mmCIF file of C-alpha atoms and ligand atoms in Angstrom:
data_model
loop_
_atom_site.group_PDB
_atom_site.id
_atom_site.type_symbol
_atom_site.label_atom_id
_atom_site.label_comp_id
_atom_site.label_asym_id
_atom_site.label_seq_id
_atom_site.Cartn_x
_atom_site.Cartn_y
_atom_site.Cartn_z
ATOM 1 C CA MET A 289 49.577 12.891 -87.155
ATOM 2 C CA THR A 290 47.138 13.403 -84.230
ATOM 3 C CA LYS A 291 43.445 13.657 -84.982
ATOM 4 C CA ILE A 292 41.268 16.426 -83.375
ATOM 5 C CA SER A 293 37.506 16.404 -83.653
ATOM 6 C CA PHE A 294 35.694 19.711 -83.322
ATOM 7 C CA GLY A 295 32.135 20.527 -84.284
ATOM 8 C CA GLY A 296 31.710 17.254 -86.031
ATOM 9 C CA GLN A 297 34.775 17.738 -88.297
ATOM 10 C CA THR A 298 38.009 15.833 -87.758
ATOM 11 C CA HIS A 299 41.285 17.511 -88.435
ATOM 12 C CA GLU A 300 44.886 16.325 -88.422
ATOM 13 C CA LEU A 301 47.563 18.184 -86.440
ATOM 14 C CA THR A 302 51.134 18.141 -87.789
ATOM 15 C CA PRO A 303 53.745 16.924 -85.219
ATOM 16 C CA GLY A 304 54.147 19.486 -82.419
ATOM 17 C CA GLN A 305 51.363 21.629 -83.697
ATOM 18 C CA THR A 306 49.030 23.130 -81.058
ATOM 19 C CA VAL A 307 45.282 22.395 -81.096
ATOM 20 C CA LEU A 308 44.760 26.219 -81.566
ATOM 21 C CA ASP A 309 47.028 26.350 -84.597
ATOM 22 C CA GLY A 310 45.603 23.194 -86.061
ATOM 23 C CA LEU A 311 42.028 24.315 -85.765
ATOM 24 C CA LEU A 312 42.646 27.855 -87.042
ATOM 25 C CA ALA A 313 44.593 26.334 -90.031
ATOM 26 C CA ALA A 314 41.496 24.146 -90.694
ATOM 27 C CA GLY A 315 39.324 27.268 -90.780
ATOM 28 C CA GLU A 316 37.619 26.881 -87.387
ATOM 29 C CA GLU A 317 36.819 30.131 -85.537
ATOM 30 C CA ILE A 318 38.527 29.783 -82.194
ATOM 31 C CA PRO A 319 38.761 32.930 -79.950
ATOM 32 C CA HIS A 320 42.432 33.654 -79.020
ATOM 33 C CA ALA A 321 44.805 36.394 -78.137
ATOM 34 C CA CYS A 322 48.260 35.931 -76.537
ATOM 35 C CA ARG A 323 48.988 32.489 -77.878
ATOM 36 C CA ALA A 324 51.240 32.204 -74.740
ATOM 37 C CA GLY A 325 49.024 30.613 -72.159
ATOM 38 C CA ALA A 326 48.627 33.887 -70.406
ATOM 39 C CA CYS A 327 45.104 35.199 -71.290
ATOM 40 C CA GLY A 328 42.569 32.288 -71.200
ATOM 41 C CA ALA A 329 40.952 33.406 -74.461
ATOM 42 C CA CYS A 330 41.513 30.066 -76.188
ATOM 43 C CA LEU A 331 39.831 27.858 -73.526
ATOM 44 C CA LEU A 332 38.405 24.655 -74.980
ATOM 45 C CA ARG A 333 36.961 21.527 -73.285
ATOM 46 C CA ALA A 334 38.060 17.959 -73.971
ATOM 47 C CA GLU A 335 35.190 15.467 -74.376
ATOM 48 C CA SER A 336 37.606 12.610 -74.818
ATOM 49 C CA GLY A 337 41.377 12.149 -75.024
ATOM 50 C CA ALA A 338 44.157 12.928 -72.563
ATOM 51 C CA VAL A 339 44.887 16.625 -71.985
ATOM 52 C CA PRO A 340 48.597 17.263 -71.815
ATOM 53 C CA GLU A 341 49.622 18.851 -68.493
ATOM 54 C CA PRO A 342 51.088 22.101 -69.882
ATOM 55 C CA ALA A 343 47.643 22.906 -71.377
ATOM 56 C CA GLN A 344 46.113 23.224 -67.938
ATOM 57 C CA VAL A 345 48.800 25.205 -66.167
ATOM 58 C CA GLY A 346 47.205 28.074 -64.175
ATOM 59 C CA LEU A 347 43.591 26.857 -64.572
ATOM 60 C CA SER A 348 41.431 26.482 -61.476
ATOM 61 C CA VAL A 349 40.719 23.017 -60.074
ATOM 62 C CA ALA A 350 37.100 23.446 -61.168
ATOM 63 C CA LEU A 351 38.064 24.174 -64.814
ATOM 64 C CA LYS A 352 40.516 21.266 -64.822
ATOM 65 C CA ALA A 353 37.875 18.954 -63.490
ATOM 66 C CA ARG A 354 35.572 19.958 -66.427
ATOM 67 C CA GLY A 355 38.315 19.001 -68.910
ATOM 68 C CA CYS A 356 39.038 22.645 -69.856
ATOM 69 C CA PHE A 357 42.391 23.420 -71.383
ATOM 70 C CA LEU A 358 44.294 26.207 -73.201
ATOM 71 C CA ALA A 359 44.284 25.340 -76.842
ATOM 72 C CA CYS A 360 47.442 27.442 -77.578
ATOM 73 C CA GLN A 361 49.355 25.241 -75.097
ATOM 74 C CA CYS A 362 47.940 21.910 -76.084
ATOM 75 C CA ARG A 363 50.100 19.623 -78.199
ATOM 76 C CA PRO A 364 48.268 16.264 -77.841
ATOM 77 C CA THR A 365 49.864 12.957 -78.569
ATOM 78 C CA GLU A 366 46.594 10.956 -78.932
ATOM 79 C CA PRO A 367 43.244 11.754 -80.631
ATOM 80 C CA MET A 368 40.927 14.230 -78.830
ATOM 81 C CA ILE A 369 37.320 15.245 -79.235
ATOM 82 C CA VAL A 370 37.123 18.912 -78.188
ATOM 83 C CA ARG A 371 34.405 21.563 -78.053
ATOM 84 C CA PRO A 372 34.033 25.195 -76.994
ATOM 85 C CA ALA A 373 34.343 25.609 -73.266
ATOM 86 C CA ASP A 374 31.524 28.141 -73.314
ATOM 87 C CA GLU A 375 28.634 25.993 -72.004
ATOM 88 C CA GLY A 376 28.060 27.026 -68.350
ATOM 89 C CA LEU A 377 31.105 29.237 -68.462
ATOM 90 C CA LEU A 378 30.157 32.084 -70.675
ATOM 91 C CA VAL A 379 28.170 34.747 -68.888
ATOM 92 C CA ALA A 380 26.244 37.263 -70.946
ATOM 93 C CA GLY A 381 26.585 40.981 -69.934
ATOM 94 C CA ARG A 382 26.375 44.562 -71.119
ATOM 95 C CA LEU A 383 28.557 47.643 -70.685
ATOM 96 C CA ALA A 384 26.650 49.490 -67.951
ATOM 97 C CA SER A 385 29.034 52.483 -67.978
ATOM 98 C CA VAL A 386 32.245 53.780 -69.566
ATOM 99 C CA GLU A 387 33.984 56.614 -67.781
ATOM 100 C CA ALA A 388 37.320 58.237 -68.562
ATOM 101 C CA LEU A 389 39.957 57.812 -65.804
ATOM 102 C CA SER A 390 42.658 59.535 -67.939
ATOM 103 C CA SER A 391 43.187 60.481 -71.582
ATOM 104 C CA SER A 392 43.766 56.757 -72.481
ATOM 105 C CA VAL A 393 42.203 54.668 -69.599
ATOM 106 C CA ALA A 394 38.552 54.086 -69.007
ATOM 107 C CA LYS A 395 36.638 52.594 -66.146
ATOM 108 C CA VAL A 396 34.288 50.063 -67.835
ATOM 109 C CA VAL A 397 31.502 48.654 -65.685
ATOM 110 C CA VAL A 398 30.044 45.355 -66.963
ATOM 111 C CA GLU A 399 26.662 44.107 -65.688
ATOM 112 C CA LEU A 400 26.506 40.393 -65.976
ATOM 113 C CA GLU A 401 23.389 38.149 -65.981
ATOM 114 C CA ALA A 402 24.927 36.109 -63.158
ATOM 115 C CA PRO A 403 27.671 36.623 -60.665
ATOM 116 C CA LEU A 404 31.098 35.117 -61.402
ATOM 117 C CA GLU A 405 32.725 32.686 -58.988
ATOM 118 C CA GLY A 406 35.871 34.659 -58.307
ATOM 119 C CA VAL A 407 37.256 37.761 -56.692
ATOM 120 C CA ALA A 408 38.770 41.131 -57.645
ATOM 121 C CA GLY A 409 42.407 40.871 -58.844
ATOM 122 C CA GLN A 410 41.662 37.847 -61.107
ATOM 123 C CA TYR A 411 41.040 38.385 -64.802
ATOM 124 C CA VAL A 412 38.223 37.720 -67.208
ATOM 125 C CA SER A 413 38.164 37.041 -70.932
ATOM 126 C CA VAL A 414 35.786 39.533 -72.521
ATOM 127 C CA ARG A 415 34.169 38.213 -75.707
ATOM 128 C CA ARG A 416 32.541 40.174 -78.508
ATOM 129 C CA GLY A 417 31.683 37.781 -81.247
ATOM 130 C CA PRO A 418 34.827 35.736 -82.017
ATOM 131 C CA LEU A 419 37.099 38.368 -80.444
ATOM 132 C CA ALA A 420 38.376 37.728 -76.956
ATOM 133 C CA ARG A 421 40.647 39.879 -74.756
ATOM 134 C CA SER A 422 41.563 39.593 -71.067
ATOM 135 C CA TYR A 423 40.987 42.319 -68.410
ATOM 136 C CA SER A 424 41.659 42.354 -64.748
ATOM 137 C CA ILE A 425 38.822 42.789 -62.267
ATOM 138 C CA ALA A 426 39.366 46.017 -60.302
ATOM 139 C CA ALA A 427 36.130 45.502 -58.331
ATOM 140 C CA MET A 428 33.367 42.994 -58.147
ATOM 141 C CA ARG A 429 29.966 43.659 -56.586
ATOM 142 C CA GLY A 430 27.443 40.899 -57.019
ATOM 143 C CA SER A 431 27.056 40.453 -60.734
ATOM 144 C CA THR A 432 28.797 43.753 -61.640
ATOM 145 C CA ILE A 433 32.450 43.901 -62.455
ATOM 146 C CA GLU A 434 34.674 46.900 -62.967
ATOM 147 C CA LEU A 435 37.550 46.927 -65.411
ATOM 148 C CA HIS A 436 40.285 49.539 -66.164
ATOM 149 C CA VAL A 437 40.879 49.453 -70.004
ATOM 150 C CA ARG A 438 43.693 51.263 -71.803
ATOM 151 C CA ARG A 439 42.785 52.300 -75.306
ATOM 152 C CA ILE A 440 45.330 50.779 -77.834
ATOM 153 C CA ASP A 441 44.882 52.818 -80.959
ATOM 154 C CA GLY A 442 44.087 50.467 -83.840
ATOM 155 C CA GLY A 443 43.318 47.658 -81.355
ATOM 156 C CA ALA A 444 40.485 45.211 -82.123
ATOM 157 C CA LEU A 445 38.693 45.521 -78.772
ATOM 158 C CA SER A 446 40.004 48.221 -76.373
ATOM 159 C CA PRO A 447 38.870 51.311 -78.414
ATOM 160 C CA PHE A 448 35.356 49.888 -78.407
ATOM 161 C CA LEU A 449 35.399 49.216 -74.654
ATOM 162 C CA CYS A 450 36.788 52.687 -73.933
ATOM 163 C CA ASP A 451 34.181 54.495 -76.099
ATOM 164 C CA PRO A 452 31.300 55.989 -74.040
ATOM 165 C CA ALA A 453 29.004 55.325 -77.086
ATOM 166 C CA SER A 454 29.476 51.584 -76.431
ATOM 167 C CA THR A 455 27.455 51.945 -73.206
ATOM 168 C CA GLY A 456 24.643 49.370 -73.334
ATOM 169 C CA ALA A 457 26.447 47.073 -75.827
ATOM 170 C CA ALA A 458 26.387 43.334 -75.218
ATOM 171 C CA VAL A 459 29.572 41.447 -74.307
ATOM 172 C CA ASP A 460 30.154 37.943 -72.893
ATOM 173 C CA VAL A 461 32.620 37.048 -70.224
ATOM 174 C CA THR A 462 34.380 33.892 -69.245
ATOM 175 C CA GLY A 463 36.458 33.251 -66.166
ATOM 176 C CA PRO A 464 37.685 34.490 -63.830
ATOM 177 C CA PHE A 465 41.203 33.138 -64.208
ATOM 178 C CA GLY A 466 44.453 33.563 -62.287
ATOM 179 C CA SER A 467 45.773 33.492 -58.752
ATOM 180 C CA CYS A 468 46.336 37.194 -58.246
ATOM 181 C CA PHE A 469 44.023 38.013 -55.357
ATOM 182 C CA TYR A 470 44.111 38.922 -51.651
ATOM 183 C CA VAL A 471 44.029 35.944 -49.255
ATOM 184 C CA PRO A 472 43.165 36.948 -45.635
ATOM 185 C CA ASP A 473 45.300 34.238 -44.050
ATOM 186 C CA ASP A 474 47.773 36.526 -42.253
ATOM 187 C CA LEU A 475 46.657 40.046 -41.647
ATOM 188 C CA SER A 476 50.084 41.032 -40.248
ATOM 189 C CA ARG A 477 52.112 40.404 -43.340
ATOM 190 C CA VAL A 478 53.749 43.193 -45.398
ATOM 191 C CA LEU A 479 52.047 43.442 -48.780
ATOM 192 C CA VAL A 480 53.917 44.870 -51.758
ATOM 193 C CA LEU A 481 51.655 45.712 -54.777
ATOM 194 C CA ALA A 482 53.456 46.962 -57.863
ATOM 195 C CA GLY A 483 51.994 47.537 -61.299
ATOM 196 C CA THR A 484 52.572 49.486 -64.472
ATOM 197 C CA GLY A 485 49.731 51.155 -66.452
ATOM 198 C CA THR A 486 46.442 49.311 -66.166
ATOM 199 C CA GLY A 487 48.349 46.800 -64.004
ATOM 200 C CA LEU A 488 46.816 48.998 -61.408
ATOM 201 C CA ALA A 489 43.434 47.343 -62.019
ATOM 202 C CA PRO A 490 44.061 44.110 -60.109
ATOM 203 C CA LEU A 491 46.094 45.884 -57.520
ATOM 204 C CA TRP A 492 43.159 48.265 -56.858
ATOM 205 C CA GLY A 493 40.988 45.184 -56.234
ATOM 206 C CA ILE A 494 43.579 43.541 -53.962
ATOM 207 C CA LEU A 495 44.146 46.752 -52.017
ATOM 208 C CA HIS A 496 40.468 47.323 -51.326
ATOM 209 C CA ASP A 497 39.979 43.633 -50.364
ATOM 210 C CA ALA A 498 42.950 43.854 -47.935
ATOM 211 C CA ILE A 499 41.575 47.048 -46.403
ATOM 212 C CA GLU A 500 38.078 45.555 -46.094
ATOM 213 C CA HIS A 501 39.487 42.478 -44.332
ATOM 214 C CA GLY A 502 41.235 44.835 -41.818
ATOM 215 C CA HIS A 503 44.757 43.997 -42.998
ATOM 216 C CA MET A 504 47.135 45.263 -40.380
ATOM 217 C CA GLY A 505 50.640 44.753 -41.941
ATOM 218 C CA GLN A 506 52.228 47.554 -43.965
ATOM 219 C CA ILE A 507 50.737 47.857 -47.462
ATOM 220 C CA TRP A 508 52.932 49.308 -50.129
ATOM 221 C CA LEU A 509 51.351 50.330 -53.458
ATOM 222 C CA PHE A 510 53.613 51.244 -56.368
ATOM 223 C CA HIS A 511 52.030 52.541 -59.615
ATOM 224 C CA GLY A 512 54.450 53.004 -62.476
ATOM 225 C CA ALA A 513 54.143 54.681 -65.927
ATOM 226 C CA VAL A 514 56.556 56.172 -68.547
ATOM 227 C CA GLU A 515 55.331 59.728 -67.887
ATOM 228 C CA PRO A 516 52.882 61.307 -65.371
ATOM 229 C CA ASP A 517 49.981 61.195 -67.864
ATOM 230 C CA GLY A 518 50.281 57.403 -67.822
ATOM 231 C CA LEU A 519 49.179 57.287 -64.242
ATOM 232 C CA TYR A 520 45.547 57.503 -63.157
ATOM 233 C CA LEU A 521 43.495 57.445 -59.970
ATOM 234 C CA THR A 522 46.519 59.123 -58.292
ATOM 235 C CA ALA A 523 44.522 61.664 -56.291
ATOM 236 C CA GLU A 524 42.092 58.956 -55.071
ATOM 237 C CA LEU A 525 44.950 56.588 -54.022
ATOM 238 C CA ALA A 526 46.769 59.482 -52.221
ATOM 239 C CA ALA A 527 43.581 60.332 -50.366
ATOM 240 C CA LEU A 528 43.113 56.635 -49.426
ATOM 241 C CA ALA A 529 46.711 56.523 -48.225
ATOM 242 C CA ARG A 530 46.151 59.567 -46.011
ATOM 243 C CA ALA A 531 43.041 57.871 -44.458
ATOM 244 C CA THR A 532 44.788 54.397 -44.105
ATOM 245 C CA PRO A 533 47.675 54.505 -41.639
ATOM 246 C CA ASN A 534 49.356 51.255 -42.792
ATOM 247 C CA LEU A 535 49.080 52.143 -46.549
ATOM 248 C CA ARG A 536 51.970 53.836 -48.402
ATOM 249 C CA PHE A 537 51.241 54.869 -52.062
ATOM 250 C CA VAL A 538 54.194 55.595 -54.302
ATOM 251 C CA PRO A 539 53.403 56.713 -57.898
ATOM 252 C CA CYS A 540 56.604 56.687 -60.121
ATOM 253 C CA VAL A 541 57.544 57.489 -63.760
ATOM 254 C CA LEU A 542 60.551 57.014 -65.945
ATOM 255 C CA ARG A 543 60.474 60.638 -67.042
ATOM 256 C CA GLY A 544 59.038 63.865 -65.554
ATOM 257 C CA GLY A 545 58.746 62.944 -61.896
ATOM 258 C CA ARG A 546 57.521 65.848 -59.757
ATOM 259 C CA GLY A 547 56.109 66.417 -56.263
ATOM 260 C CA GLU A 548 54.901 63.080 -54.867
ATOM 261 C CA ILE A 549 55.547 61.310 -58.212
ATOM 262 C CA GLU A 550 59.093 59.658 -57.936
ATOM 263 C CA GLU A 551 61.383 59.251 -60.887
ATOM 264 C CA GLY A 552 62.954 55.883 -61.704
ATOM 265 C CA SER A 553 62.195 52.393 -63.091
ATOM 266 C CA ILE A 554 59.490 50.852 -60.863
ATOM 267 C CA ASP A 555 61.741 47.984 -59.855
ATOM 268 C CA ASP A 556 64.380 50.361 -58.533
ATOM 269 C CA VAL A 557 61.685 52.367 -56.792
ATOM 270 C CA VAL A 558 60.176 49.277 -55.125
ATOM 271 C CA LEU A 559 63.522 48.093 -53.891
ATOM 272 C CA ARG A 560 64.496 51.615 -52.654
ATOM 273 C CA HIS A 561 61.470 51.501 -50.358
ATOM 274 C CA VAL A 562 61.361 47.797 -49.573
ATOM 275 C CA PRO A 563 65.012 46.629 -49.783
ATOM 276 C CA LYS A 564 64.300 43.439 -47.705
ATOM 277 C CA PRO A 565 60.985 41.920 -49.009
ATOM 278 C CA ALA A 566 61.798 38.484 -47.406
ATOM 279 C CA ARG A 567 58.503 38.142 -45.479
ATOM 280 C CA ALA A 568 56.391 40.114 -47.847
ATOM 281 C CA ARG A 569 53.410 38.883 -50.026
ATOM 282 C CA VAL A 570 54.161 40.398 -53.442
ATOM 283 C CA PHE A 571 51.710 41.150 -56.316
ATOM 284 C CA LEU A 572 53.108 42.268 -59.727
ATOM 285 C CA CYS A 573 50.967 43.239 -62.766
ATOM 286 C CA GLY A 574 51.175 45.004 -66.090
ATOM 287 C CA ALA A 575 53.756 45.105 -68.916
ATOM 288 C CA PRO A 576 55.273 41.606 -69.287
ATOM 289 C CA ASP A 577 58.963 42.660 -69.409
ATOM 290 C CA MET A 578 58.525 44.731 -66.179
ATOM 291 C CA VAL A 579 56.666 41.997 -64.382
ATOM 292 C CA ALA A 580 59.499 39.519 -65.286
ATOM 293 C CA LYS A 581 62.249 41.937 -64.170
ATOM 294 C CA MET A 582 60.517 42.916 -60.883
ATOM 295 C CA LYS A 583 59.865 39.239 -60.040
ATOM 296 C CA LYS A 584 63.516 38.326 -60.546
ATOM 297 C CA ARG A 585 64.802 41.290 -58.577
ATOM 298 C CA ILE A 586 62.358 40.899 -55.681
ATOM 299 C CA TYR A 587 63.217 37.210 -55.578
ATOM 300 C CA LEU A 588 66.926 37.912 -55.490
ATOM 301 C CA ALA A 589 66.313 40.474 -52.663
ATOM 302 C CA GLY A 590 64.905 37.717 -50.476
ATOM 303 C CA ALA A 591 61.196 37.132 -51.291
ATOM 304 C CA SER A 592 60.074 33.498 -51.632
ATOM 305 C CA LEU A 593 58.782 32.661 -55.120
ATOM 306 C CA TRP A 594 55.694 31.160 -53.369
ATOM 307 C CA ASP A 595 54.863 34.603 -52.124
ATOM 308 C CA ILE A 596 55.124 36.316 -55.461
ATOM 309 C CA SER A 597 52.108 36.277 -57.733
ATOM 310 C CA GLY A 598 50.923 38.462 -60.563
ATOM 311 C CA ASP A 599 49.686 38.776 -64.098
ATOM 312 C CA ALA A 600 51.699 39.801 -67.175
ATOM 313 C CA PHE A 601 49.466 41.647 -69.597
ATOM 314 C CA VAL A 602 50.781 39.740 -72.659
ATOM 315 C CA PRO A 603 49.315 41.476 -75.754
ATOM 316 C CA SER A 604 47.708 39.532 -78.643
ATOM 317 C CA SER A 605 49.963 38.081 -81.235
ATOM 318 C CA ALA A 606 49.318 38.276 -84.938
ATOM 319 C CA GLY A 607 47.550 35.446 -86.611
HETATM 320 C C1 LIG B 274 46.112 38.328 -67.958
HETATM 321 C C2 LIG B 274 45.855 39.651 -68.687
HETATM 322 C C3 LIG B 274 45.263 40.718 -68.065
HETATM 323 C C4 LIG B 274 45.032 41.956 -68.708
HETATM 324 N N1 LIG B 274 44.463 42.881 -68.096
HETATM 325 C C5 LIG B 274 44.282 44.146 -68.713
HETATM 326 C C6 LIG B 274 43.658 45.257 -67.991
HETATM 327 O O1 LIG B 274 43.217 45.129 -66.876
HETATM 328 N N2 LIG B 274 43.524 46.417 -68.701
HETATM 329 C C7 LIG B 274 43.937 46.540 -69.992
HETATM 330 O O2 LIG B 274 43.794 47.674 -70.494
HETATM 331 N N3 LIG B 274 44.540 45.543 -70.586
HETATM 332 C C8 LIG B 274 44.693 44.313 -70.039
HETATM 333 N N4 LIG B 274 45.298 43.296 -70.763
HETATM 334 C C9 LIG B 274 45.598 43.521 -72.214
HETATM 335 C C10 LIG B 274 44.309 43.209 -73.010
HETATM 336 O O3 LIG B 274 43.946 41.883 -72.992
HETATM 337 C C11 LIG B 274 44.576 43.572 -74.545
HETATM 338 O O4 LIG B 274 45.770 42.982 -74.968
HETATM 339 C C12 LIG B 274 44.539 45.004 -74.857
HETATM 340 O O5 LIG B 274 43.352 45.666 -74.351
HETATM 341 C C13 LIG B 274 44.723 45.303 -76.312
HETATM 342 O O6 LIG B 274 43.605 44.663 -77.013
HETATM 343 P P1 LIG B 274 43.046 45.249 -78.367
HETATM 344 O O7 LIG B 274 42.113 44.238 -78.897
HETATM 345 O O8 LIG B 274 42.616 46.586 -78.242
HETATM 346 O O9 LIG B 274 44.373 45.342 -79.276
HETATM 347 P P2 LIG B 274 44.923 44.200 -80.265
HETATM 348 O O10 LIG B 274 44.113 44.080 -81.458
HETATM 349 O O11 LIG B 274 45.002 42.957 -79.419
HETATM 350 O O12 LIG B 274 46.384 44.678 -80.562
HETATM 351 C C14 LIG B 274 46.666 45.602 -81.590
HETATM 352 C C15 LIG B 274 48.201 45.692 -81.804
HETATM 353 O O13 LIG B 274 48.784 46.318 -80.677
HETATM 354 C C16 LIG B 274 49.657 45.434 -80.044
HETATM 355 N N5 LIG B 274 49.522 45.681 -78.587
HETATM 356 C C17 LIG B 274 48.398 45.449 -77.881
HETATM 357 N N6 LIG B 274 48.635 45.837 -76.588
HETATM 358 C C18 LIG B 274 49.908 46.289 -76.517
HETATM 359 C C19 LIG B 274 50.634 46.909 -75.520
HETATM 360 N N7 LIG B 274 50.212 47.052 -74.250
HETATM 361 N N8 LIG B 274 51.880 47.273 -75.742
HETATM 362 C C20 LIG B 274 52.438 47.225 -77.044
HETATM 363 N N9 LIG B 274 51.673 46.700 -78.048
HETATM 364 C C21 LIG B 274 50.412 46.257 -77.841
HETATM 365 C C22 LIG B 274 49.288 43.984 -80.356
HETATM 366 O O14 LIG B 274 50.351 43.096 -80.338
HETATM 367 C C23 LIG B 274 48.782 44.224 -81.828
HETATM 368 O O15 LIG B 274 49.870 44.265 -82.728
HETATM 369 C C24 LIG B 274 45.499 42.045 -70.065
HETATM 370 C C25 LIG B 274 46.112 41.019 -70.708
HETATM 371 C C26 LIG B 274 46.332 39.797 -70.068
HETATM 372 C C27 LIG B 274 46.999 38.684 -70.727
HETATM 373 S S1 LIG B 275 45.901 31.588 -73.322
HETATM 374 FE FE1 LIG B 275 45.793 30.845 -75.351
HETATM 375 S S2 LIG B 275 45.563 32.541 -76.578
HETATM 376 FE FE2 LIG B 275 45.979 33.389 -74.626
#
């Protein structure tokens, strides 16, 4: 049995049990969502004791240096004293505006008390009391961040964030996390951005960063949904593509394609337009199964795994 101390109490973990499961079972209130190491909601900090390597996968060097780790991925083999990672990491904010982008997606602007150290394309964990959910940053201006939130009916947080009546409400934010952002190291490379649903949010940020940096290589943006009403910002992106000679925007749907909206699974559509992605830098975001499928197919078509990044929007799991 491994001992974990948290908030002055010591709890015993059963063999193989994660710190998150052990602390929740002991009645501690630990924010969490995906339980899969994908959202950052369960971030804790080790005051003493060795942090197993898998518990820090994907965290920034700065977070690792502070002893931060993902409780849902942490199966310690020796005693640890852990505490909330909040100190110095949690930034208070308020919902400055909530504006509908479609019948189910809202643009949520959060004004923070201090700027975050990060860039658009990464994701933050939005906290409301003990509740934490992750959202990608579509735009970041000083201490203001813009999110695209899809309302999940019956969901714990997204209906609140998408409700215009929530404007002015207080939220806290931690992060940002993740490696999904534009790096201006080679302005001539082909960029392939492909996302489903609100997977457009990080891609919107990456696209605008690339354009602002004067990216010269071809930029492909694919936005997929089940049906046309699952797409949003389509007119804005089509106008941006008309004004940007090296940008090609391809909206696509599984059913009901019409006009400029192509029909087909987004992985088929991407490879139809970019059959040889060998030298491309690829960003994939949105539904986890689609991100995994696209990653595999684009890799098999010749892209290097080093050049493929993205975020799977893993939903919260029960418990
Ligand atoms: C790295 C990362 C980035 C993300 N970025 C965004 C973003 O930019 N915009 C955005 O809208 N969301 C994003 N998400 C998803 C977001 O974190 C929440 O999962 C989502 O908003 C639902 O939260 P909720 O509290 O409303 O619903 P919950 O209370 O978490 O869920 C209610 C129920 O619905 C299920 N569920 C939740 N979402 C889905 C889904 N998509 N499909 C099927 N079942 C579902 C849950 O499993 C649960 O049973 C991201 C997730 C991750 C991990
Ligand atoms: S990363 Fe641990 S709950 Fe999501």
